[in-house]
Short mmCIF file of N, CA, C and O in Angstrom, two decimals:
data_model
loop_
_atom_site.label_atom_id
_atom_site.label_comp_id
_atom_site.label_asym_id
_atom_site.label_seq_id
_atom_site.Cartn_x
_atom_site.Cartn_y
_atom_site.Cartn_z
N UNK T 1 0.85 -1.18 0.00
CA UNK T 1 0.00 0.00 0.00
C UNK T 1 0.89 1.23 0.00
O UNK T 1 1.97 1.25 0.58
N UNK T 2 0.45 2.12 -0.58
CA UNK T 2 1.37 3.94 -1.16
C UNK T 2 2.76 2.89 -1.16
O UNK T 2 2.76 1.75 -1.62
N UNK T 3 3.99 3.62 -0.49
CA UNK T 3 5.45 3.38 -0.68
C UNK T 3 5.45 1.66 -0.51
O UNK T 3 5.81 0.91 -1.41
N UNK T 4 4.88 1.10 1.04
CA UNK T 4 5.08 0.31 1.52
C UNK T 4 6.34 0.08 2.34
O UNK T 4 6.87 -0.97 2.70
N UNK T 5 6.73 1.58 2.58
CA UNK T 5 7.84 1.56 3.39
C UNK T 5 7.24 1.67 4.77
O UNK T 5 8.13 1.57 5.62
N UNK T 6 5.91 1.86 5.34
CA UNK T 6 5.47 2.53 6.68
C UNK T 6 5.36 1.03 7.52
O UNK T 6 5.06 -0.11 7.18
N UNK T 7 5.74 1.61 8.69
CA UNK T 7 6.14 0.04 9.38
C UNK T 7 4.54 -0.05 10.01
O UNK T 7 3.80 0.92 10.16
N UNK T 8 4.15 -1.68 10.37
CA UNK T 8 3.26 -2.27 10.76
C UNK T 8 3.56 -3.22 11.46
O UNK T 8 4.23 -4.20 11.12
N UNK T 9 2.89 -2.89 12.93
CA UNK T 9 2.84 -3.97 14.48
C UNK T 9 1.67 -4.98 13.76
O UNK T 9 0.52 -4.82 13.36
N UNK T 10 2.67 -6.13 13.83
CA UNK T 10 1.33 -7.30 14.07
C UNK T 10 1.81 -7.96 15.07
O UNK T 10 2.75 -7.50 15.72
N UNK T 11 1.10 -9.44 15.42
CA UNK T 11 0.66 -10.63 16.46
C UNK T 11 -0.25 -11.33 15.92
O UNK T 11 -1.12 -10.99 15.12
N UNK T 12 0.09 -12.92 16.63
CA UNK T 12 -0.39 -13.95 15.83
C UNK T 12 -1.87 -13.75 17.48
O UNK T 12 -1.73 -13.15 18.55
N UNK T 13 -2.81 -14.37 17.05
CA UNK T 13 -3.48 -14.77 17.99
C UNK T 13 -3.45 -15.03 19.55
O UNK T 13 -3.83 -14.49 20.59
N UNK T 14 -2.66 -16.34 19.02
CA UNK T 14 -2.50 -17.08 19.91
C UNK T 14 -1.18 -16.16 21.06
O UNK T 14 -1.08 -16.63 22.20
N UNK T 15 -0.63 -15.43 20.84
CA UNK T 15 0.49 -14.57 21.30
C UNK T 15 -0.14 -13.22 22.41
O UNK T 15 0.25 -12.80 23.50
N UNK T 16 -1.58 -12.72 21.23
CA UNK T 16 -2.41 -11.85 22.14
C UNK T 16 -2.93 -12.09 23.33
O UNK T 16 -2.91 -11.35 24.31
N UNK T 17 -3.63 -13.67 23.17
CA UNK T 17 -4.14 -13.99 24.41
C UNK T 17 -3.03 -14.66 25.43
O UNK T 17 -3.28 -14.70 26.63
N UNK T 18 -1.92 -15.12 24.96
CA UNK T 18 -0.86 -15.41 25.89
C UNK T 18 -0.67 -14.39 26.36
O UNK T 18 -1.02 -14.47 27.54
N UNK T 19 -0.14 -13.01 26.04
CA UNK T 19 0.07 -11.68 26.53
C UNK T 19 -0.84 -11.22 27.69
O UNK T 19 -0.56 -10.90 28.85
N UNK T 20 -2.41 -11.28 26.82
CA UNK T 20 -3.26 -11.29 28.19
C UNK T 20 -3.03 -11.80 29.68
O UNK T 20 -2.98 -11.27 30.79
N UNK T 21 -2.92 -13.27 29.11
CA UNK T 21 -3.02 -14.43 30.60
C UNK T 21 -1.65 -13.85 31.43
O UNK T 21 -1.43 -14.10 32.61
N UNK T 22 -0.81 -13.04 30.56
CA UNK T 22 0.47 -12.59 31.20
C UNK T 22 0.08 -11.75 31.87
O UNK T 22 -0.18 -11.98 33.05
N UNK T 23 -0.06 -10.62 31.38
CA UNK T 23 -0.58 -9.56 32.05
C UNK T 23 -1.39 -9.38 32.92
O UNK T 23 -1.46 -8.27 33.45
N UNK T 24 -2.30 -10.51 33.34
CA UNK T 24 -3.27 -10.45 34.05
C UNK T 24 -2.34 -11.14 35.85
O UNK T 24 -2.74 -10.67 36.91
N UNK T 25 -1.20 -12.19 35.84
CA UNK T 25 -0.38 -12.20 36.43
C UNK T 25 0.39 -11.37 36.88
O UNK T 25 0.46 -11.18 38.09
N UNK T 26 1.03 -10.80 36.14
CA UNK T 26 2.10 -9.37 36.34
C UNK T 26 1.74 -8.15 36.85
O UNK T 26 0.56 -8.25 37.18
N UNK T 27 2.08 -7.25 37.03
CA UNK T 27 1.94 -6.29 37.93
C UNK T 27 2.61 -5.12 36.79
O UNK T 27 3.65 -4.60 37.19
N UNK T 28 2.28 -4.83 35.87
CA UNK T 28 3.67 -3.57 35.21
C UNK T 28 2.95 -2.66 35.03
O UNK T 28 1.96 -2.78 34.31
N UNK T 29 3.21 -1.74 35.54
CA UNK T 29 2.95 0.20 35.42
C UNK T 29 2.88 0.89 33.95
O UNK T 29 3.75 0.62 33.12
N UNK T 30 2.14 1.51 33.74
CA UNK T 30 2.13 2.11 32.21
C UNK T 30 1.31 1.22 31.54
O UNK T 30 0.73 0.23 31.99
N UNK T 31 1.32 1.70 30.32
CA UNK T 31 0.54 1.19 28.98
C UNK T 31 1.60 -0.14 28.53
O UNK T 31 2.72 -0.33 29.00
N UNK T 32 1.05 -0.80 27.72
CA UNK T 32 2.23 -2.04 27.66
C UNK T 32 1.69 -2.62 25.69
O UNK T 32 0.86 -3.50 25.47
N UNK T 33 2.26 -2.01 24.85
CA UNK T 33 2.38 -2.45 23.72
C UNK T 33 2.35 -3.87 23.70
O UNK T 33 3.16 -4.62 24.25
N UNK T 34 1.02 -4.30 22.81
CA UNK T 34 0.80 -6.31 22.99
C UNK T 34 1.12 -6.12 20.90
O UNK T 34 0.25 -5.68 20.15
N UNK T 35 2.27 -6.50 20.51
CA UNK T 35 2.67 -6.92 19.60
C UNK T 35 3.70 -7.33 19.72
O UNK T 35 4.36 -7.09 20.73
N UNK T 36 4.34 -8.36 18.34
CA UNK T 36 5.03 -8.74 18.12
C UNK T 36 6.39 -7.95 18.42
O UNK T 36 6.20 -6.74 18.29
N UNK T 37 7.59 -8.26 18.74
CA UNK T 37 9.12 -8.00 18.67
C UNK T 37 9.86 -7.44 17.36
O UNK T 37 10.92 -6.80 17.32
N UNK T 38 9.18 -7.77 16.47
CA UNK T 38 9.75 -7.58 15.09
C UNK T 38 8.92 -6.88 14.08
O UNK T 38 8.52 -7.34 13.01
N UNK T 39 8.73 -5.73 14.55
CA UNK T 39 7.47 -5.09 13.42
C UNK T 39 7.99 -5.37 12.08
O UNK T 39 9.08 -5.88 11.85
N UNK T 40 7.11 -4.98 11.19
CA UNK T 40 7.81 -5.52 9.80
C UNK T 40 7.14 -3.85 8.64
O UNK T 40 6.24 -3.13 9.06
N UNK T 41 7.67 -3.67 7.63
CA UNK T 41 7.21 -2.63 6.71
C UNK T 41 6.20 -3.07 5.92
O UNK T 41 6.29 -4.21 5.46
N UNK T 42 5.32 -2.46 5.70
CA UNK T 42 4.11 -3.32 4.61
C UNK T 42 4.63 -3.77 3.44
O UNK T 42 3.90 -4.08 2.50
N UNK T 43 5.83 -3.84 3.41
CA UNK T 43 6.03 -4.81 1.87
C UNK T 43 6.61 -5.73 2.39
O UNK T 43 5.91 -6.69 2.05
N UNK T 44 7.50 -6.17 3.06
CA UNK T 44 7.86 -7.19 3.49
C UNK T 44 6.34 -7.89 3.84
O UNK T 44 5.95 -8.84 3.16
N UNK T 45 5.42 -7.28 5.08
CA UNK T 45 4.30 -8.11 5.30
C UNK T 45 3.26 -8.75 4.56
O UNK T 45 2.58 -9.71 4.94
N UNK T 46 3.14 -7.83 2.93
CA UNK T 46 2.48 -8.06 1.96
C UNK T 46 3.53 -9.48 1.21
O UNK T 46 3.13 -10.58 0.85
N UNK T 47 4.66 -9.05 1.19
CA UNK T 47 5.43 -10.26 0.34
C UNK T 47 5.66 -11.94 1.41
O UNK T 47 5.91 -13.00 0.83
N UNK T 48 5.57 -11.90 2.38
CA UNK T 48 5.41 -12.75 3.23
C UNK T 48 4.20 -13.29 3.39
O UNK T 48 4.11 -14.52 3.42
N UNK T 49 3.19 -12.58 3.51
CA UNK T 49 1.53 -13.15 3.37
C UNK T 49 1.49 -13.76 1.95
O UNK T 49 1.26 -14.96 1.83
N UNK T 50 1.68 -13.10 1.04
CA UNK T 50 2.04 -13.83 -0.48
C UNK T 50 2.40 -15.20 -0.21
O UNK T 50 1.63 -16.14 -0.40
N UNK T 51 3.48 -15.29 0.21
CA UNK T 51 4.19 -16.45 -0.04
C UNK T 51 3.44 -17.95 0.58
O UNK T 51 3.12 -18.97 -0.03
N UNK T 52 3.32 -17.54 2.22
CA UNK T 52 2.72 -18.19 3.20
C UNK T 52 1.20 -18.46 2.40
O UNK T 52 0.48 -19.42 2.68
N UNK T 53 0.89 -17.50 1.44
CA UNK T 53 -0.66 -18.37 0.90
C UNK T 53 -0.18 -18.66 -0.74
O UNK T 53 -1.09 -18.46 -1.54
N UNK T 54 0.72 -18.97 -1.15
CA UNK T 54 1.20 -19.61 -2.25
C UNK T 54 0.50 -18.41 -3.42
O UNK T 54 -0.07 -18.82 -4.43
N UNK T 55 0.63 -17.06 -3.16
CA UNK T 55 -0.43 -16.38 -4.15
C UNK T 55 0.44 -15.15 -4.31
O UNK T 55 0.91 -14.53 -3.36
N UNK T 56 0.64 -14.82 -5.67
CA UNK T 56 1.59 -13.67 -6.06
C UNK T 56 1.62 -12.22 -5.44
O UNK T 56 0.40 -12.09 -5.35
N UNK T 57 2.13 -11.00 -4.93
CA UNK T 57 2.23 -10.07 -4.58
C UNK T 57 2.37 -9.38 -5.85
O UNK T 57 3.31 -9.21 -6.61
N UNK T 58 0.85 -8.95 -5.84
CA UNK T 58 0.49 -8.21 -6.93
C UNK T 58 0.61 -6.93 -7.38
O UNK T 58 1.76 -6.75 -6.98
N UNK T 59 0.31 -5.84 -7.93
CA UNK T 59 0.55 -4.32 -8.05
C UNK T 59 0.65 -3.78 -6.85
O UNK T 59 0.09 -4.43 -5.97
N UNK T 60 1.22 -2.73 -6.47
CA UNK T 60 1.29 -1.85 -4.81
C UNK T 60 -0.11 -1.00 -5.83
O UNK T 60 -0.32 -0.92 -7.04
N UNK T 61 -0.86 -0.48 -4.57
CA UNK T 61 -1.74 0.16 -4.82
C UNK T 61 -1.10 1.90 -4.56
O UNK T 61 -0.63 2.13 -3.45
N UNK T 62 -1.10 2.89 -5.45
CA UNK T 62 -0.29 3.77 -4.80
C UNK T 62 -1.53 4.40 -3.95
O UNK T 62 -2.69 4.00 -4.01
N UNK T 63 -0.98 5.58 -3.07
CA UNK T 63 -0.82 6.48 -2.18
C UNK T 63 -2.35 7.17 -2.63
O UNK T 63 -3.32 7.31 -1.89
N UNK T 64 -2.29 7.42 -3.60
CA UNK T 64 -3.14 8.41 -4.45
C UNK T 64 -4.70 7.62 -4.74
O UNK T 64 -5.81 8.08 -5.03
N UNK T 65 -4.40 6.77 -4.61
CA UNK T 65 -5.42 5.84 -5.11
C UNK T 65 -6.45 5.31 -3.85
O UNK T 65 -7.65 5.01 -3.92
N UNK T 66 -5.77 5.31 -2.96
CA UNK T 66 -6.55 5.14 -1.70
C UNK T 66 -6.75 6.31 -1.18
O UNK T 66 -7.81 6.45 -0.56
N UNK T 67 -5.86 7.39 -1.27
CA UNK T 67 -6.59 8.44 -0.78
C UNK T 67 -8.11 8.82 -1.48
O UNK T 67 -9.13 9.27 -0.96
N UNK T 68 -7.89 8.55 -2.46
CA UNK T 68 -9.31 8.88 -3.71
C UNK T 68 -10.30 7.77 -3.28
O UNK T 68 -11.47 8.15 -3.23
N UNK T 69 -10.13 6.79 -3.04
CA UNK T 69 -10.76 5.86 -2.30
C UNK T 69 -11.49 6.05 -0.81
O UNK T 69 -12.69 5.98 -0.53
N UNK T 70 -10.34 6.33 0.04
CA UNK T 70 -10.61 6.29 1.13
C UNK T 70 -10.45 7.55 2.38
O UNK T 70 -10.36 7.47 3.61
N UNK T 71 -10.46 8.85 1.36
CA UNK T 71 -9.97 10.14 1.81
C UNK T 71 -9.18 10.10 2.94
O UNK T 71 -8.34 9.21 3.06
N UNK T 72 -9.34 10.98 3.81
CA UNK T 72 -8.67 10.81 5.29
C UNK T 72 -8.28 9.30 5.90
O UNK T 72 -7.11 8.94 6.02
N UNK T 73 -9.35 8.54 6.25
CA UNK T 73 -9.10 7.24 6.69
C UNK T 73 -7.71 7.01 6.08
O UNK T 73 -6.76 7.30 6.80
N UNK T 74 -7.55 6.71 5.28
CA UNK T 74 -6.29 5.85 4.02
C UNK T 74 -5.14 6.70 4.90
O UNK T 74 -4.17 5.99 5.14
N UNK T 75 -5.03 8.04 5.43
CA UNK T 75 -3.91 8.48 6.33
C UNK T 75 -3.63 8.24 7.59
O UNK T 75 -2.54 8.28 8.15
N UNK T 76 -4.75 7.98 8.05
CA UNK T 76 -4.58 7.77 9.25
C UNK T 76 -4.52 6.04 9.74
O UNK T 76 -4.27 5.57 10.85
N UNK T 77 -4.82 5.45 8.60
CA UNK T 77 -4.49 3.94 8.82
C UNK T 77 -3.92 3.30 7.97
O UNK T 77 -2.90 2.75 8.39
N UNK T 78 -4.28 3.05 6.43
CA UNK T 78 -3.81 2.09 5.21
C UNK T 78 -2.57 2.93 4.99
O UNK T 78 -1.69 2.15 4.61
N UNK T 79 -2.05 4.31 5.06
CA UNK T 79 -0.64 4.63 4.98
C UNK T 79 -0.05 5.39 6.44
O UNK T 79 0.65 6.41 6.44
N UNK T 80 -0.39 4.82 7.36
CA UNK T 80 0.12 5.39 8.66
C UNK T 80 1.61 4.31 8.80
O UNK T 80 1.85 3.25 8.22
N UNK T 81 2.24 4.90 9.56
CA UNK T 81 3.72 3.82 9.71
C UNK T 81 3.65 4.39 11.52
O UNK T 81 3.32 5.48 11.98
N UNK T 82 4.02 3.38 12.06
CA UNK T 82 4.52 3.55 13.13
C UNK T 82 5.65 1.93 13.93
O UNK T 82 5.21 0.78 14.04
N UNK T 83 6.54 2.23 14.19
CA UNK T 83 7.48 1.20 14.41
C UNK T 83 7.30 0.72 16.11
O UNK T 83 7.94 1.30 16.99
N UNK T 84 6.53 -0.19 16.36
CA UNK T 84 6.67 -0.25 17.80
C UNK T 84 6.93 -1.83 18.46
O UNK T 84 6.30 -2.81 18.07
N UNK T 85 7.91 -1.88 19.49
CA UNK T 85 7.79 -3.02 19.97
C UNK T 85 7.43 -3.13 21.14
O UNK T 85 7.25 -2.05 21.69
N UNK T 86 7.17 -4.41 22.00
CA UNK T 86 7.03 -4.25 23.35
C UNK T 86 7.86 -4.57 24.26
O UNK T 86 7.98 -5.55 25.00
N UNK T 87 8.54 -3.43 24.06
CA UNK T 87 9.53 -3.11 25.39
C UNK T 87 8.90 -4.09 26.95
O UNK T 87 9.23 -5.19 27.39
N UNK T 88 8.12 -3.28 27.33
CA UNK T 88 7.63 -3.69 28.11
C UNK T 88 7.28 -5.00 28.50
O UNK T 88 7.64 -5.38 29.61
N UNK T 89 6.70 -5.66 27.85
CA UNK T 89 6.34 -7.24 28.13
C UNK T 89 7.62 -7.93 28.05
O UNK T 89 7.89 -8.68 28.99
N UNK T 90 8.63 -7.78 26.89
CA UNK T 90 10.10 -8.44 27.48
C UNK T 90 10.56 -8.55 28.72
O UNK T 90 10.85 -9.54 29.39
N UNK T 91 10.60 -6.76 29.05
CA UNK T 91 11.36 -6.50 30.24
C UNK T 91 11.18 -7.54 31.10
O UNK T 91 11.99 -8.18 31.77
N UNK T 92 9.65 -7.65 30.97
CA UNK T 92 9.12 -8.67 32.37
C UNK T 92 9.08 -9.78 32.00
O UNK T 92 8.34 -10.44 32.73
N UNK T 93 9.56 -10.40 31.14
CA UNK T 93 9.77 -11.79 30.88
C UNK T 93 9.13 -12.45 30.18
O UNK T 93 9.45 -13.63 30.05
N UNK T 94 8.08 -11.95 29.55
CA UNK T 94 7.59 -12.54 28.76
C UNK T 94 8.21 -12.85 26.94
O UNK T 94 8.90 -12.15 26.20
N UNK T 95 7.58 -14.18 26.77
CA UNK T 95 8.68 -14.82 25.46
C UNK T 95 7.45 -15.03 24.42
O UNK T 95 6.60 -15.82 24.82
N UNK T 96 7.32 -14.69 23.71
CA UNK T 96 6.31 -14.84 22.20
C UNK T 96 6.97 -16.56 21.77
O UNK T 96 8.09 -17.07 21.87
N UNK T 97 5.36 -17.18 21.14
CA UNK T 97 5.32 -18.45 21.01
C UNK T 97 5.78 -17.97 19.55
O UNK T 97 6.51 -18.82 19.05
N UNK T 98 5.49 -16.50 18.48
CA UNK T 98 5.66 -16.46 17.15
C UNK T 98 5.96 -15.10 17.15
O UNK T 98 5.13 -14.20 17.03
N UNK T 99 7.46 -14.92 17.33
CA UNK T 99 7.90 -13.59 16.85
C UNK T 99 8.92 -13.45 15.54
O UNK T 99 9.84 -12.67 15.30
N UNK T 100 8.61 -14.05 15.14
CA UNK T 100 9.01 -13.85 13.47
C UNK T 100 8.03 -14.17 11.99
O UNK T 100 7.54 -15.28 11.76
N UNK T 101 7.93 -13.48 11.46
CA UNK T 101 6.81 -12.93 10.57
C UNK T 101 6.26 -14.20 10.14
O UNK T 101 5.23 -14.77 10.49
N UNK T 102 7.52 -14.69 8.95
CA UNK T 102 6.85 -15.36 7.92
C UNK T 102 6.79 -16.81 8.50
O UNK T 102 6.08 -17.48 7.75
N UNK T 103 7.42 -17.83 9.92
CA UNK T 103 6.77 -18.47 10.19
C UNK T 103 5.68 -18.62 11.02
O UNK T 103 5.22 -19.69 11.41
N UNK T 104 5.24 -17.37 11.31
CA UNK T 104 3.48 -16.89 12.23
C UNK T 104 2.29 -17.53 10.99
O UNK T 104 1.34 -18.32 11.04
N UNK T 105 3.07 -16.54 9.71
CA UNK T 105 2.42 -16.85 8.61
C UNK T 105 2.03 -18.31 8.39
O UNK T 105 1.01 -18.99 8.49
N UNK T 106 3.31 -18.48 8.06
CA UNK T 106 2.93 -20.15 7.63
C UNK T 106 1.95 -21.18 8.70
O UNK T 106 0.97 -21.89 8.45
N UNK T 107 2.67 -20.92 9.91
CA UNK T 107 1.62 -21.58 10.76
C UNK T 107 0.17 -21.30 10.87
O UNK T 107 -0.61 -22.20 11.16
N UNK T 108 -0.22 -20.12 10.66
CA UNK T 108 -1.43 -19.68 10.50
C UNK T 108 -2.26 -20.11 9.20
O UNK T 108 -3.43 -20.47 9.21
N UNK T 109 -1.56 -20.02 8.23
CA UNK T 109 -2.27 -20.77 7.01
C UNK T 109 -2.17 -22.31 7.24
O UNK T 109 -3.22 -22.83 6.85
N UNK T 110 -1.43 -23.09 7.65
CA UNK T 110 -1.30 -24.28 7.53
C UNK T 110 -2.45 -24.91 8.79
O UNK T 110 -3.04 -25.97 8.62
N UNK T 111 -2.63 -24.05 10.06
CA UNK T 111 -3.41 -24.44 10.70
C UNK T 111 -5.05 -23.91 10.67
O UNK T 111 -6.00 -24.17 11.41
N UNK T 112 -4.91 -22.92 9.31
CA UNK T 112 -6.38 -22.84 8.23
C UNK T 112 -7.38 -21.61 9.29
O UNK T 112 -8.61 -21.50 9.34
N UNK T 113 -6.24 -20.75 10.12
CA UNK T 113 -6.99 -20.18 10.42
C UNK T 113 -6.81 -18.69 9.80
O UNK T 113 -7.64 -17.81 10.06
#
């Protein structure tokens, strides 16, 4: 989507609600970022979802085109970038069952959800 340079926090499922059951144990002060360790840029995430569903990474849609589409919204989400990890849940020990992209992917397609 536009450049596909703007970075994007994901998490597999199963990682969110582990995070939860964590958090609900733990005790940590502040706001606490529940994503993945390894944000990724929307082209990497688009070319990795590709792959993981055996299906080509097709035209980038530019910038212009979703704005005409999707006026404002398209800025404030389909081309927003923000790079974030969770500091926080490391600190305290917590370990992700899937912090690397493209085998979240694969496991997620292969287990058809």
């Amino acid at each position: 989507l536009g450049s596909g340079r703007q970075w994007m926090g994901w998490i597999t499922l199963d990682d969110v609600v582990r995070a939860v059951e964590f958090l609900l144990d733990e005790t940590i002060a502040g706001p606490v970022i529940v994503s993945s360790p390894n944000p990724a840029r929307n082209t990497t995430f688009t070319k990795a979802l590709a792959h993981a569903l055996h299906r080509p990474a097709l035209i980038p849609i530019p910038a212009t085109a979703l704005r005409v589409l999707f006026g404002e919204m398209a800025l404030a989400t389909l081309l927003a970038s923000q790079r974030v990890v969770p500091t926080s849940l490391q600190a305290h020990g917590f370990e992700f069952e899937h912090p690397e992209l493209e085998p979240a992917l694969r496991n997620l397609v292969s287990a058809g959800r």
